[in-house]
Amino acid sequence: MRHRVTNVAVRLFALVIMTSCSTPPPAPPTAAADPLDAKLSQFAPAEITANTAALPPNERQALEKLVHAARVIDGLFLEQVWSGNTALLTALSADRSDAGRRQLHYFLINKGPWDRIDHNRPFITGPLAAMLPSEKPLQANFYPADATKADIERWIAGLSGSARDNATGFFSVIRRAANGTFTTVPYSVAYQNTLADAAAALRQAAALTSQPTLKAFLSARADAFLSNDYFASDMAWMALDASIEPTIGPYETYEDEWFGYKAAFEAFIAIRDDAETQKLSAFGAELQGLENALPIDAAYRNPSLGALAPIRVVNVVFTSGDGNRGVQTAAFNLPNDDRVIKEKGSKRVMLKNVQQAKFDKVLTPIAGVALSAADRAKVSFDAFFTHILMHELMHGLGPHQVGGSRQPGSGQAVRLALKDTYSAIEEAKADISGLWALQQLADKGTVSPAIAASMYDTFLASAFRSIRFGLNEAHGKGIALQLNTLLDRGAVVVNGDGTFSIAPAKIRDAVGSLTRDLMTIEAEGNYAAAQDLLKRTVVIRPEVQRVLDKLNAVPIDIEPKYSF
Ligand code: ZN
């Protein structure tokens, strides 16, 4: 019975999504402003397109099947978030009033009735508000709504062997058993009909494509939807080498706020970006040379870099589920299954057209407020994206064990030595040494002078975008560390009107010396120095706060509109 309800809701949801693509722009605001208008304006609508015209007709048809599968996945995620989500969506869709349409719109952005960028506060008002529990359920719909976290913990503690593995695994929900205790239900059973729909679409796509690795992944993933064993399909995803790059299935566990055990369904249907892929392989050939030139004690450099984790640059055609809610994903690292990571590593996928939309709709307006007129004119997407690529590559360079290469294989991992400070130091290292590396390559002529001329200002604008999200997580901390250090060294200056500028005469040396400082802390495993640096620099200074205060009208993120 439940599956039937799900399928109706899935189709309804797909329909809502499809019609929302052709919805005319909203009417001008009336005198009595709806509080939801302000919330909606935080997400700038952005057309997201990818060049699918170059694909042969059979590959385009395969892409259509994949987009269909992704729509099915969207409804599945909705059901995973909260058991009442599909019923509420049905009720919201029936309300054709302006207020009702706004509520539906914000529901679709958040994939539920709770505001994901405002502490999950409920935003549904009027009679439908009675359908909501008082708070967003932290257990989502992965555990019974009437269970407590302690109930589940007690029950899991009493399990052993494969029963325990299944209960704590990625791909199952926990439900009430007939006797009132709990039972583990695999996704392949819990979502049987929906997954059969998705699997059928994947098989049709597999039959259409003439690219062997794509065919292999799609067939294996269709099998996994029905068998609940995702291992072989994750391995096939790592081996993908095709013009179409789909990621579809249960992946991230953030939605399970009790334990982080359960994977939420999502899909990223994308096309490989050949120009950026070429740029990446050109950079790949430069990495050992960059390592050899790192501005650190020579003994800390690695004379022989190993193979680096694969990176794919793609343009998305359609995203859904957990991959399309609230703030949009711009890059991801998958899979999360340790067994696959051990055998094949993991793959980083970067969504270039999503990054471009964020750049246009968020970063450019921020630059308009935060930077001087002369500096904001230099901000460029090419520099922004190239720096992101270099940031990812630089995670692989520099010391990874205490002592650097002086004691190969014997030093403690830097991650363990730096404990809770590691992520922030490592993120700051990847950012700042990314700028250092681009400057090196620009000096050699491998990177265009245009990028070298714009990358510092672009980085400065981007710092304000990151700091806006707060200093709670590693990226925000790492950015505050860099911005405040550059201010202290005179490489970033505050102008009389409160805007910020790069000091061209000082930036290059300041970037090099901060790269040296961070990599030396890592090579020495110097936890005390890391703590001291973070304590001094992970703050929002008054001059930065004054800029942040002026950014209220700038959107937080984008609302993607797909037109495939
Ligand atoms: Zn990073």
Coordinates of C-alpha atoms and ligand atoms in Angstrom, one line a residue:
M1 CA 0.0 0.0 0.0
R2 CA 2.7 2.4 1.0
H3 CA 4.4 1.9 -2.4
R4 CA 1.3 2.8 -4.3
V5 CA 1.1 6.0 -2.3
T6 CA 4.7 6.7 -3.0
N7 CA 4.3 6.2 -6.8
V8 CA 1.4 8.6 -7.0
A9 CA 3.3 11.2 -5.1
V10 CA 6.4 10.6 -7.2
R11 CA 4.5 11.3 -10.4
L12 CA 2.8 14.3 -8.9
F13 CA 6.2 15.6 -7.8
A14 CA 7.7 15.1 -11.2
L15 CA 4.8 16.9 -12.7
V16 CA 5.2 19.9 -10.4
I17 CA 8.9 20.0 -11.3
M18 CA 8.2 19.9 -15.0
T19 CA 5.6 22.6 -14.9
S20 CA 7.8 24.8 -12.7
C21 CA 10.2 25.1 -15.6
S22 CA 7.6 26.9 -17.7
T23 CA 6.0 28.9 -14.9
P24 CA 5.9 32.7 -15.8
P25 CA 7.7 35.1 -13.5
P26 CA 5.9 35.9 -10.3
A27 CA 3.6 38.9 -10.2
P28 CA 5.0 42.1 -8.8
P29 CA 4.8 42.1 -5.0
T30 CA 1.6 43.5 -3.5
A31 CA 1.4 46.0 -0.7
A32 CA 1.3 43.4 2.1
A33 CA 4.7 41.6 1.6
D34 CA 4.7 37.9 2.3
P35 CA 7.6 36.9 4.6
L36 CA 8.2 34.0 2.2
D37 CA 9.1 36.6 -0.6
A38 CA 12.3 37.4 1.4
K39 CA 13.1 33.8 1.8
L40 CA 12.5 33.0 -1.8
S41 CA 14.7 35.9 -2.9
Q42 CA 17.7 34.2 -1.1
F43 CA 17.7 31.8 -4.0
A44 CA 18.3 33.4 -7.4
P45 CA 16.7 31.5 -10.2
A46 CA 19.4 30.3 -12.6
E47 CA 19.1 28.7 -16.0
I48 CA 21.4 25.7 -16.0
T49 CA 22.2 24.3 -19.4
A50 CA 24.8 22.0 -20.8
N51 CA 25.9 21.5 -24.4
T52 CA 24.1 18.3 -25.3
A53 CA 23.9 19.2 -29.0
A54 CA 27.3 17.5 -29.7
L55 CA 26.0 14.1 -28.5
P56 CA 24.9 11.5 -31.1
P57 CA 21.1 10.9 -31.2
N58 CA 21.4 7.5 -29.3
E59 CA 23.3 9.2 -26.5
R60 CA 20.8 12.0 -26.3
Q61 CA 18.0 9.4 -26.0
A62 CA 20.0 7.7 -23.2
L63 CA 20.2 11.0 -21.5
E64 CA 16.4 11.4 -21.6
K65 CA 16.0 8.1 -19.9
L66 CA 18.5 9.1 -17.2
V67 CA 16.6 12.4 -16.6
H68 CA 13.5 10.3 -16.2
A69 CA 15.2 8.1 -13.6
A70 CA 16.4 11.2 -11.8
R71 CA 12.8 12.5 -11.5
V72 CA 11.8 9.2 -10.0
I73 CA 14.7 9.5 -7.5
D74 CA 13.5 13.0 -6.6
G75 CA 10.2 11.6 -5.2
L76 CA 12.0 8.9 -3.3
F77 CA 14.2 11.5 -1.5
L78 CA 11.1 13.4 -0.6
E79 CA 9.7 10.4 1.1
Q80 CA 13.0 9.8 2.9
V81 CA 13.0 13.3 4.5
W82 CA 9.7 12.9 6.3
S83 CA 6.9 10.4 6.2
G84 CA 4.3 13.2 5.7
N85 CA 6.1 15.0 2.9
T86 CA 4.3 13.5 0.0
A87 CA 0.8 14.1 1.5
L88 CA 1.8 17.7 2.3
L89 CA 3.0 18.2 -1.2
T90 CA -0.3 17.0 -2.6
A91 CA -2.1 19.4 -0.3
L92 CA 0.2 22.3 -1.2
S93 CA -0.2 21.6 -4.9
A94 CA -4.0 22.0 -4.6
D95 CA -3.7 25.5 -3.1
R96 CA -3.8 27.9 -6.1
S97 CA -3.7 31.1 -4.1
D98 CA -0.6 33.3 -4.3
A99 CA 0.3 32.5 -0.7
G100 CA -0.2 28.8 -1.5
R101 CA 2.0 28.9 -4.6
R102 CA 4.8 30.7 -2.6
Q103 CA 4.6 27.9 0.1
L104 CA 4.8 25.3 -2.6
H105 CA 7.7 27.0 -4.3
Y106 CA 9.7 27.2 -1.0
F107 CA 8.8 23.6 -0.2
L108 CA 10.3 22.5 -3.5
I109 CA 13.5 24.4 -2.9
N110 CA 13.8 22.8 0.6
K111 CA 12.4 19.4 -0.3
G112 CA 10.1 19.7 2.7
P113 CA 8.4 22.2 4.9
W114 CA 11.5 23.2 6.9
D115 CA 13.9 26.0 6.0
R116 CA 17.2 24.4 5.4
I117 CA 19.2 27.6 5.6
D118 CA 17.4 28.9 8.7
H119 CA 17.9 26.2 11.3
N120 CA 15.1 24.1 9.8
R121 CA 12.4 26.5 11.0
P122 CA 9.0 25.5 9.6
F123 CA 7.6 28.0 7.0
I124 CA 4.2 26.6 6.3
T125 CA 1.4 28.8 7.7
G126 CA -2.4 28.5 7.6
P127 CA -4.5 25.3 7.9
L128 CA -1.7 23.0 6.4
A129 CA 0.6 23.9 9.3
A130 CA -1.4 21.4 11.3
M131 CA 0.1 18.6 9.2
L132 CA 3.6 19.2 10.5
P133 CA 5.3 17.8 13.6
S134 CA 6.6 20.6 15.8
E135 CA 10.2 20.2 14.5
K136 CA 11.9 18.6 11.5
P137 CA 12.4 14.9 12.6
L138 CA 16.1 14.4 13.1
Q139 CA 15.7 10.7 12.3
A140 CA 14.0 11.7 9.0
N141 CA 11.9 8.8 7.7
F142 CA 14.8 6.3 8.2
Y143 CA 13.5 5.3 11.7
P144 CA 10.0 5.0 13.0
A145 CA 8.5 8.4 13.8
D146 CA 7.4 7.1 17.3
A147 CA 10.8 5.7 18.3
T148 CA 13.4 7.7 20.2
K149 CA 17.1 7.7 19.5
A150 CA 17.7 5.8 22.7
D151 CA 15.2 3.1 21.7
I152 CA 17.2 2.5 18.5
E153 CA 20.5 2.6 20.2
R154 CA 19.4 0.0 22.7
W155 CA 18.0 -2.2 19.9
I156 CA 21.2 -2.0 17.8
A157 CA 23.4 -2.7 20.9
G158 CA 21.5 -6.0 21.2
L159 CA 22.3 -7.0 17.6
S160 CA 25.4 -8.7 16.3
G161 CA 27.0 -9.9 13.1
S162 CA 25.2 -9.3 9.9
A163 CA 22.0 -8.2 11.7
R164 CA 24.0 -5.3 13.2
D165 CA 25.8 -4.5 9.9
N166 CA 22.4 -4.3 8.1
A167 CA 20.8 -2.2 10.8
T168 CA 23.6 0.3 10.7
G169 CA 24.2 0.0 7.0
F170 CA 23.7 2.7 4.3
F171 CA 20.9 1.0 2.4
S172 CA 18.1 0.1 4.8
V173 CA 15.4 1.7 6.9
I174 CA 14.4 0.6 10.4
R175 CA 10.7 -0.1 11.0
R176 CA 8.4 -1.4 13.7
A177 CA 8.1 -5.2 13.8
A178 CA 4.8 -6.9 14.5
N179 CA 5.8 -7.5 18.1
G180 CA 6.6 -3.8 18.7
T181 CA 10.4 -4.0 18.5
F182 CA 12.3 -3.1 15.4
T183 CA 13.2 -4.6 12.1
T184 CA 15.6 -3.8 9.3
V185 CA 14.0 -3.3 5.8
P186 CA 16.4 -3.1 2.8
Y187 CA 15.8 -0.2 0.4
S188 CA 15.1 -2.7 -2.3
V189 CA 12.0 -3.8 -0.4
A190 CA 11.0 -0.5 1.3
Y191 CA 11.1 1.4 -2.1
Q192 CA 10.4 -1.6 -4.3
N193 CA 8.1 -0.1 -6.9
T194 CA 9.9 3.2 -7.2
L195 CA 13.3 1.6 -7.6
A196 CA 11.8 -0.8 -10.2
D197 CA 10.8 2.3 -12.2
A198 CA 14.2 3.8 -11.9
A199 CA 16.0 0.6 -12.7
A200 CA 13.9 0.2 -15.9
A201 CA 14.9 3.7 -17.0
L202 CA 18.6 2.9 -16.4
R203 CA 18.3 -0.3 -18.4
Q204 CA 16.7 1.5 -21.3
A205 CA 19.6 4.1 -21.2
A206 CA 22.1 1.2 -21.0
A207 CA 20.6 -0.3 -24.1
L208 CA 20.7 3.0 -26.0
T209 CA 24.3 4.1 -25.2
S210 CA 27.2 2.8 -27.3
Q211 CA 29.8 3.7 -24.6
P212 CA 30.9 0.5 -22.8
T213 CA 31.8 1.9 -19.4
L214 CA 28.5 3.8 -19.3
K215 CA 26.5 0.7 -20.3
A216 CA 28.4 -1.3 -17.6
F217 CA 27.6 1.3 -14.8
L218 CA 23.9 1.7 -15.7
S219 CA 23.3 -2.1 -15.9
A220 CA 25.1 -2.6 -12.6
R221 CA 23.3 0.2 -10.9
A222 CA 19.9 -1.1 -12.1
D223 CA 20.8 -4.5 -10.6
A224 CA 21.8 -2.8 -7.4
F225 CA 18.4 -1.0 -7.1
L226 CA 16.8 -4.5 -7.1
S227 CA 19.4 -6.5 -5.2
N228 CA 20.4 -3.8 -2.6
D229 CA 24.0 -4.7 -3.2
Y230 CA 25.7 -1.5 -4.5
F231 CA 29.4 -2.6 -4.5
A232 CA 29.8 -3.7 -8.1
S233 CA 28.0 -0.6 -9.4
D234 CA 30.1 1.7 -7.3
M235 CA 33.2 0.1 -8.8
A236 CA 31.7 0.6 -12.3
W237 CA 31.1 4.2 -11.4
M238 CA 34.7 4.7 -10.6
A239 CA 35.6 3.2 -14.0
L240 CA 33.2 5.5 -16.0
D241 CA 34.9 7.0 -19.0
A242 CA 32.1 8.4 -21.2
S243 CA 30.7 11.7 -22.5
I244 CA 27.7 11.2 -20.2
E245 CA 28.6 11.1 -16.5
P246 CA 25.6 10.0 -14.3
T247 CA 25.7 9.7 -10.5
I248 CA 22.4 8.2 -9.3
G249 CA 21.6 6.3 -6.2
P250 CA 21.7 6.4 -2.4
Y251 CA 24.8 8.2 -1.3
E252 CA 25.2 10.9 1.4
T253 CA 24.1 10.3 5.0
Y254 CA 23.5 13.9 6.2
E255 CA 19.8 13.6 6.3
D256 CA 20.1 10.9 9.0
E257 CA 20.7 13.4 11.8
W258 CA 20.5 10.7 14.5
F259 CA 23.4 8.4 13.4
G260 CA 24.5 9.3 9.9
Y261 CA 24.0 5.7 8.8
K262 CA 21.4 6.0 6.1
A263 CA 22.0 7.1 2.6
A264 CA 19.7 9.6 0.9
F265 CA 18.8 9.2 -2.8
E266 CA 20.1 11.7 -5.3
A267 CA 21.0 12.1 -8.9
F268 CA 23.4 14.2 -10.9
I269 CA 22.9 13.6 -14.7
A270 CA 25.8 15.4 -16.4
I271 CA 28.0 15.8 -19.5
R272 CA 31.7 15.7 -19.3
D273 CA 33.5 19.0 -19.9
D274 CA 36.3 18.2 -22.4
A275 CA 38.1 21.6 -22.2
E276 CA 38.4 21.5 -18.4
T277 CA 39.3 17.9 -18.5
Q278 CA 42.2 18.8 -20.8
K279 CA 43.2 21.6 -18.5
L280 CA 43.3 19.2 -15.6
S281 CA 45.5 16.7 -17.4
A282 CA 47.9 19.6 -18.4
F283 CA 48.0 20.5 -14.7
G284 CA 48.6 16.9 -13.8
A285 CA 51.9 16.9 -15.8
E286 CA 53.1 19.9 -13.7
L287 CA 52.4 18.6 -10.2
Q288 CA 55.8 17.0 -9.5
G289 CA 57.5 20.2 -10.7
L290 CA 55.3 22.2 -8.3
E291 CA 56.0 19.8 -5.4
N292 CA 59.7 20.2 -6.1
A293 CA 59.4 24.0 -5.9
L294 CA 57.2 24.2 -2.8
P295 CA 58.3 27.1 -0.6
I296 CA 59.2 24.8 2.3
D297 CA 62.3 23.1 3.7
A298 CA 63.5 20.8 0.9
A299 CA 63.4 17.7 3.2
Y300 CA 59.6 18.2 3.5
R301 CA 59.0 17.9 -0.2
N302 CA 57.9 14.6 -1.7
P303 CA 60.3 13.5 -4.5
S304 CA 57.8 11.0 -5.9
L305 CA 54.1 11.9 -5.9
G306 CA 51.9 8.9 -6.1
A307 CA 48.8 8.6 -8.3
L308 CA 46.3 11.3 -7.6
A309 CA 42.6 10.8 -7.0
P310 CA 40.6 11.1 -10.3
I311 CA 38.8 14.4 -10.9
R312 CA 36.0 14.9 -13.4
V313 CA 34.7 18.2 -14.6
V314 CA 31.1 18.0 -15.8
N315 CA 28.1 20.2 -16.7
V316 CA 24.8 19.0 -15.2
V317 CA 21.8 18.5 -17.3
F318 CA 19.5 17.6 -14.3
T319 CA 19.9 17.0 -10.6
S320 CA 17.4 15.7 -8.1
G321 CA 16.8 14.5 -4.6
D322 CA 19.5 15.1 -2.0
G323 CA 21.6 16.6 -4.8
N324 CA 19.1 19.4 -5.3
R325 CA 17.8 20.8 -2.1
G326 CA 18.6 24.1 -0.3
V327 CA 22.1 25.3 -1.1
Q328 CA 23.2 23.5 -4.3
T329 CA 26.0 21.0 -4.4
A330 CA 28.9 22.4 -6.5
A331 CA 31.2 19.4 -6.2
F332 CA 31.2 16.0 -4.5
N333 CA 33.5 13.1 -3.6
L334 CA 32.1 9.6 -3.9
P335 CA 31.5 6.8 -3.2
N336 CA 31.4 6.6 0.6
D337 CA 31.7 2.8 0.8
D338 CA 35.1 2.1 2.5
R339 CA 35.4 -1.2 0.6
V340 CA 35.3 0.6 -2.8
I341 CA 37.6 3.4 -1.5
K342 CA 40.2 0.7 -0.5
E343 CA 40.1 -0.9 -3.9
K344 CA 39.6 2.0 -6.3
G345 CA 39.9 5.2 -4.3
S346 CA 37.2 7.9 -4.7
K347 CA 36.4 10.3 -7.4
R348 CA 35.9 14.0 -7.2
V349 CA 33.2 15.4 -9.5
M350 CA 33.0 19.2 -10.1
L351 CA 29.9 20.7 -11.5
K352 CA 31.2 23.5 -13.7
N353 CA 27.9 25.1 -14.9
V354 CA 26.5 25.1 -11.3
Q355 CA 29.7 26.9 -10.2
Q356 CA 29.2 29.4 -13.1
A357 CA 25.7 30.1 -12.0
K358 CA 26.8 30.7 -8.4
F359 CA 29.6 32.9 -9.7
D360 CA 27.1 35.0 -11.7
K361 CA 24.3 35.2 -9.3
V362 CA 26.1 35.4 -5.9
L363 CA 29.8 36.0 -6.3
T364 CA 29.6 38.9 -8.8
P365 CA 27.1 40.9 -6.7
I366 CA 29.3 40.3 -3.6
A367 CA 32.3 41.6 -5.4
G368 CA 30.3 44.7 -6.3
V369 CA 29.9 45.4 -2.5
A370 CA 33.1 44.0 -1.0
L371 CA 35.8 45.2 -3.5
S372 CA 36.9 48.5 -4.8
A373 CA 35.7 49.4 -8.3
A374 CA 39.1 48.7 -9.8
D375 CA 39.4 45.4 -8.1
R376 CA 35.9 44.1 -8.8
A377 CA 36.5 44.7 -12.5
K378 CA 39.2 42.0 -12.4
V379 CA 37.0 39.3 -10.9
S380 CA 36.6 36.5 -13.5
F381 CA 34.9 33.1 -13.7
D382 CA 37.8 31.5 -15.5
A383 CA 40.1 32.4 -12.5
F384 CA 37.5 31.3 -10.0
F385 CA 37.1 27.9 -11.5
T386 CA 40.7 27.3 -12.3
H387 CA 41.6 28.1 -8.7
I388 CA 39.0 25.6 -7.5
L389 CA 40.6 22.9 -9.7
M390 CA 44.0 23.8 -8.4
H391 CA 42.7 23.8 -4.8
E392 CA 41.6 20.1 -5.3
L393 CA 45.0 19.2 -6.8
M394 CA 46.9 20.9 -4.0
H395 CA 45.2 18.6 -1.4
G396 CA 47.5 16.0 -2.9
L397 CA 50.7 18.0 -2.6
G398 CA 52.7 19.1 0.5
P399 CA 53.4 17.0 3.6
H400 CA 51.0 14.2 4.5
Q401 CA 53.0 12.7 7.2
V402 CA 54.9 14.3 10.0
G403 CA 58.5 14.8 9.0
G404 CA 57.6 15.1 5.4
S405 CA 59.5 12.8 3.1
R406 CA 62.4 12.7 5.6
Q407 CA 61.0 9.5 7.1
P408 CA 59.1 7.9 4.2
G409 CA 56.3 5.7 5.5
S410 CA 57.2 6.1 9.1
G411 CA 55.8 9.5 10.2
Q412 CA 52.5 9.9 11.8
A413 CA 49.7 11.1 9.5
V414 CA 49.4 14.9 9.6
R415 CA 45.6 14.4 10.0
L416 CA 46.2 12.6 13.3
A417 CA 48.9 14.9 14.6
L418 CA 46.8 18.0 14.0
K419 CA 43.6 16.5 15.4
D420 CA 40.6 18.9 15.4
T421 CA 42.7 21.7 13.7
Y422 CA 43.5 19.5 10.7
S423 CA 40.5 20.2 8.4
A424 CA 40.7 24.0 8.7
I425 CA 44.5 24.0 8.2
E426 CA 44.3 21.6 5.3
E427 CA 41.5 23.6 3.6
A428 CA 43.5 26.9 4.0
K429 CA 46.6 25.1 2.7
A430 CA 44.8 24.0 -0.5
D431 CA 43.4 27.5 -1.1
I432 CA 46.5 29.5 -0.6
S433 CA 48.9 27.1 -2.1
G434 CA 46.5 26.9 -5.1
L435 CA 47.1 30.6 -5.7
W436 CA 50.9 30.0 -5.2
A437 CA 50.8 27.2 -7.8
L438 CA 48.8 29.2 -10.4
Q439 CA 51.3 32.0 -10.1
Q440 CA 54.2 29.5 -10.7
L441 CA 52.4 28.1 -13.8
A442 CA 51.6 31.6 -15.0
D443 CA 55.3 32.5 -14.7
K444 CA 56.1 29.4 -16.9
G445 CA 53.3 30.3 -19.4
T446 CA 51.2 27.2 -18.6
V447 CA 48.4 29.4 -17.2
S448 CA 47.2 32.4 -19.1
P449 CA 48.2 35.9 -18.0
A450 CA 44.5 36.8 -17.8
I451 CA 44.0 34.2 -15.0
A452 CA 47.1 35.4 -13.2
A453 CA 45.9 39.0 -13.4
S454 CA 42.5 38.2 -12.0
M455 CA 42.9 35.3 -9.5
Y456 CA 43.8 37.3 -6.4
D457 CA 40.8 39.7 -6.7
T458 CA 38.6 36.7 -7.5
F459 CA 39.9 34.9 -4.4
L460 CA 39.2 38.0 -2.3
A461 CA 35.6 38.2 -3.5
S462 CA 35.2 34.5 -3.0
A463 CA 36.4 34.8 0.6
F464 CA 33.4 37.0 1.5
R465 CA 31.1 34.5 -0.1
S466 CA 32.5 31.7 2.1
I467 CA 32.7 33.8 5.4
R468 CA 29.0 34.6 4.9
F469 CA 28.2 30.9 5.7
G470 CA 29.9 31.3 9.1
L471 CA 33.0 30.1 10.8
N472 CA 31.6 26.8 12.0
E473 CA 33.1 24.4 9.5
A474 CA 36.5 23.8 8.0
H475 CA 36.1 25.9 4.8
G476 CA 34.8 29.0 6.7
K477 CA 37.6 28.7 9.3
G478 CA 40.3 28.3 6.6
I479 CA 39.0 31.3 4.7
A480 CA 39.0 33.5 7.8
L481 CA 42.6 32.3 8.6
Q482 CA 43.7 33.4 5.1
L483 CA 41.9 36.7 4.9
N484 CA 43.1 37.9 8.3
T485 CA 46.6 36.8 7.7
L486 CA 46.7 38.6 4.3
L487 CA 45.3 41.7 6.0
D488 CA 48.0 41.5 8.7
R489 CA 50.7 41.3 6.1
G490 CA 49.4 44.2 4.1
A491 CA 48.6 42.1 1.1
V492 CA 44.9 42.9 1.4
V493 CA 43.9 46.5 2.4
V494 CA 40.7 48.2 3.5
N495 CA 39.9 51.4 1.6
G496 CA 38.4 54.6 3.1
D497 CA 34.9 53.6 1.8
G498 CA 35.1 50.2 3.5
T499 CA 35.8 48.2 0.4
F500 CA 38.7 45.8 0.1
S501 CA 41.6 45.7 -2.3
I502 CA 44.6 43.5 -3.2
A503 CA 48.0 45.2 -2.7
P504 CA 49.7 44.0 -5.9
A505 CA 53.2 44.7 -4.6
K506 CA 52.7 42.4 -1.6
I507 CA 50.2 39.7 -2.5
R508 CA 52.7 37.3 -4.2
D509 CA 55.1 37.1 -1.2
A510 CA 52.3 36.9 1.3
V511 CA 50.7 34.0 -0.5
G512 CA 54.1 32.2 -0.6
S513 CA 54.9 32.8 3.0
L514 CA 51.4 31.6 4.2
T515 CA 51.9 28.5 2.1
R516 CA 55.2 28.0 3.8
D517 CA 53.7 28.5 7.3
L518 CA 50.8 26.1 6.8
M519 CA 52.8 23.4 5.2
T520 CA 55.5 23.7 7.8
I521 CA 52.9 23.3 10.6
E522 CA 51.7 20.1 8.8
A523 CA 55.3 18.8 8.2
E524 CA 56.1 19.3 11.9
G525 CA 52.7 18.0 13.1
N526 CA 52.7 21.1 15.2
Y527 CA 49.4 21.0 17.0
A528 CA 50.2 23.9 19.3
A529 CA 51.1 26.2 16.4
A530 CA 47.9 25.2 14.5
Q531 CA 45.8 25.9 17.6
D532 CA 47.5 29.3 18.1
L533 CA 47.1 30.3 14.5
L534 CA 43.4 29.4 14.4
K535 CA 42.7 31.1 17.7
R536 CA 44.2 34.4 16.4
T537 CA 42.8 34.3 12.9
V538 CA 39.4 32.5 12.9
V539 CA 37.4 35.6 13.8
I540 CA 35.2 38.1 11.9
R541 CA 36.9 41.5 12.3
P542 CA 34.8 44.6 12.4
E543 CA 35.9 45.8 8.9
V544 CA 34.8 42.4 7.5
Q545 CA 31.5 42.5 9.4
R546 CA 30.7 45.9 8.0
V547 CA 30.9 44.4 4.5
L548 CA 28.8 41.3 5.5
D549 CA 26.2 43.7 6.8
K550 CA 25.8 45.2 3.4
L551 CA 25.3 41.9 1.7
N552 CA 21.8 41.3 2.9
A553 CA 20.2 41.9 -0.5
V554 CA 22.6 39.5 -2.3
P555 CA 21.2 36.0 -2.7
I556 CA 22.6 33.1 -0.7
D557 CA 22.5 30.7 -3.5
I558 CA 20.8 29.7 -6.7
E559 CA 17.6 27.9 -7.6
P560 CA 18.5 25.8 -10.7
K561 CA 16.1 25.8 -13.6
Y562 CA 16.8 22.9 -16.0
S563 CA 15.7 23.2 -19.6
F564 CA 16.8 19.9 -21.0
Ligands
ZN1 ZN 39.3 21.3 -0.1

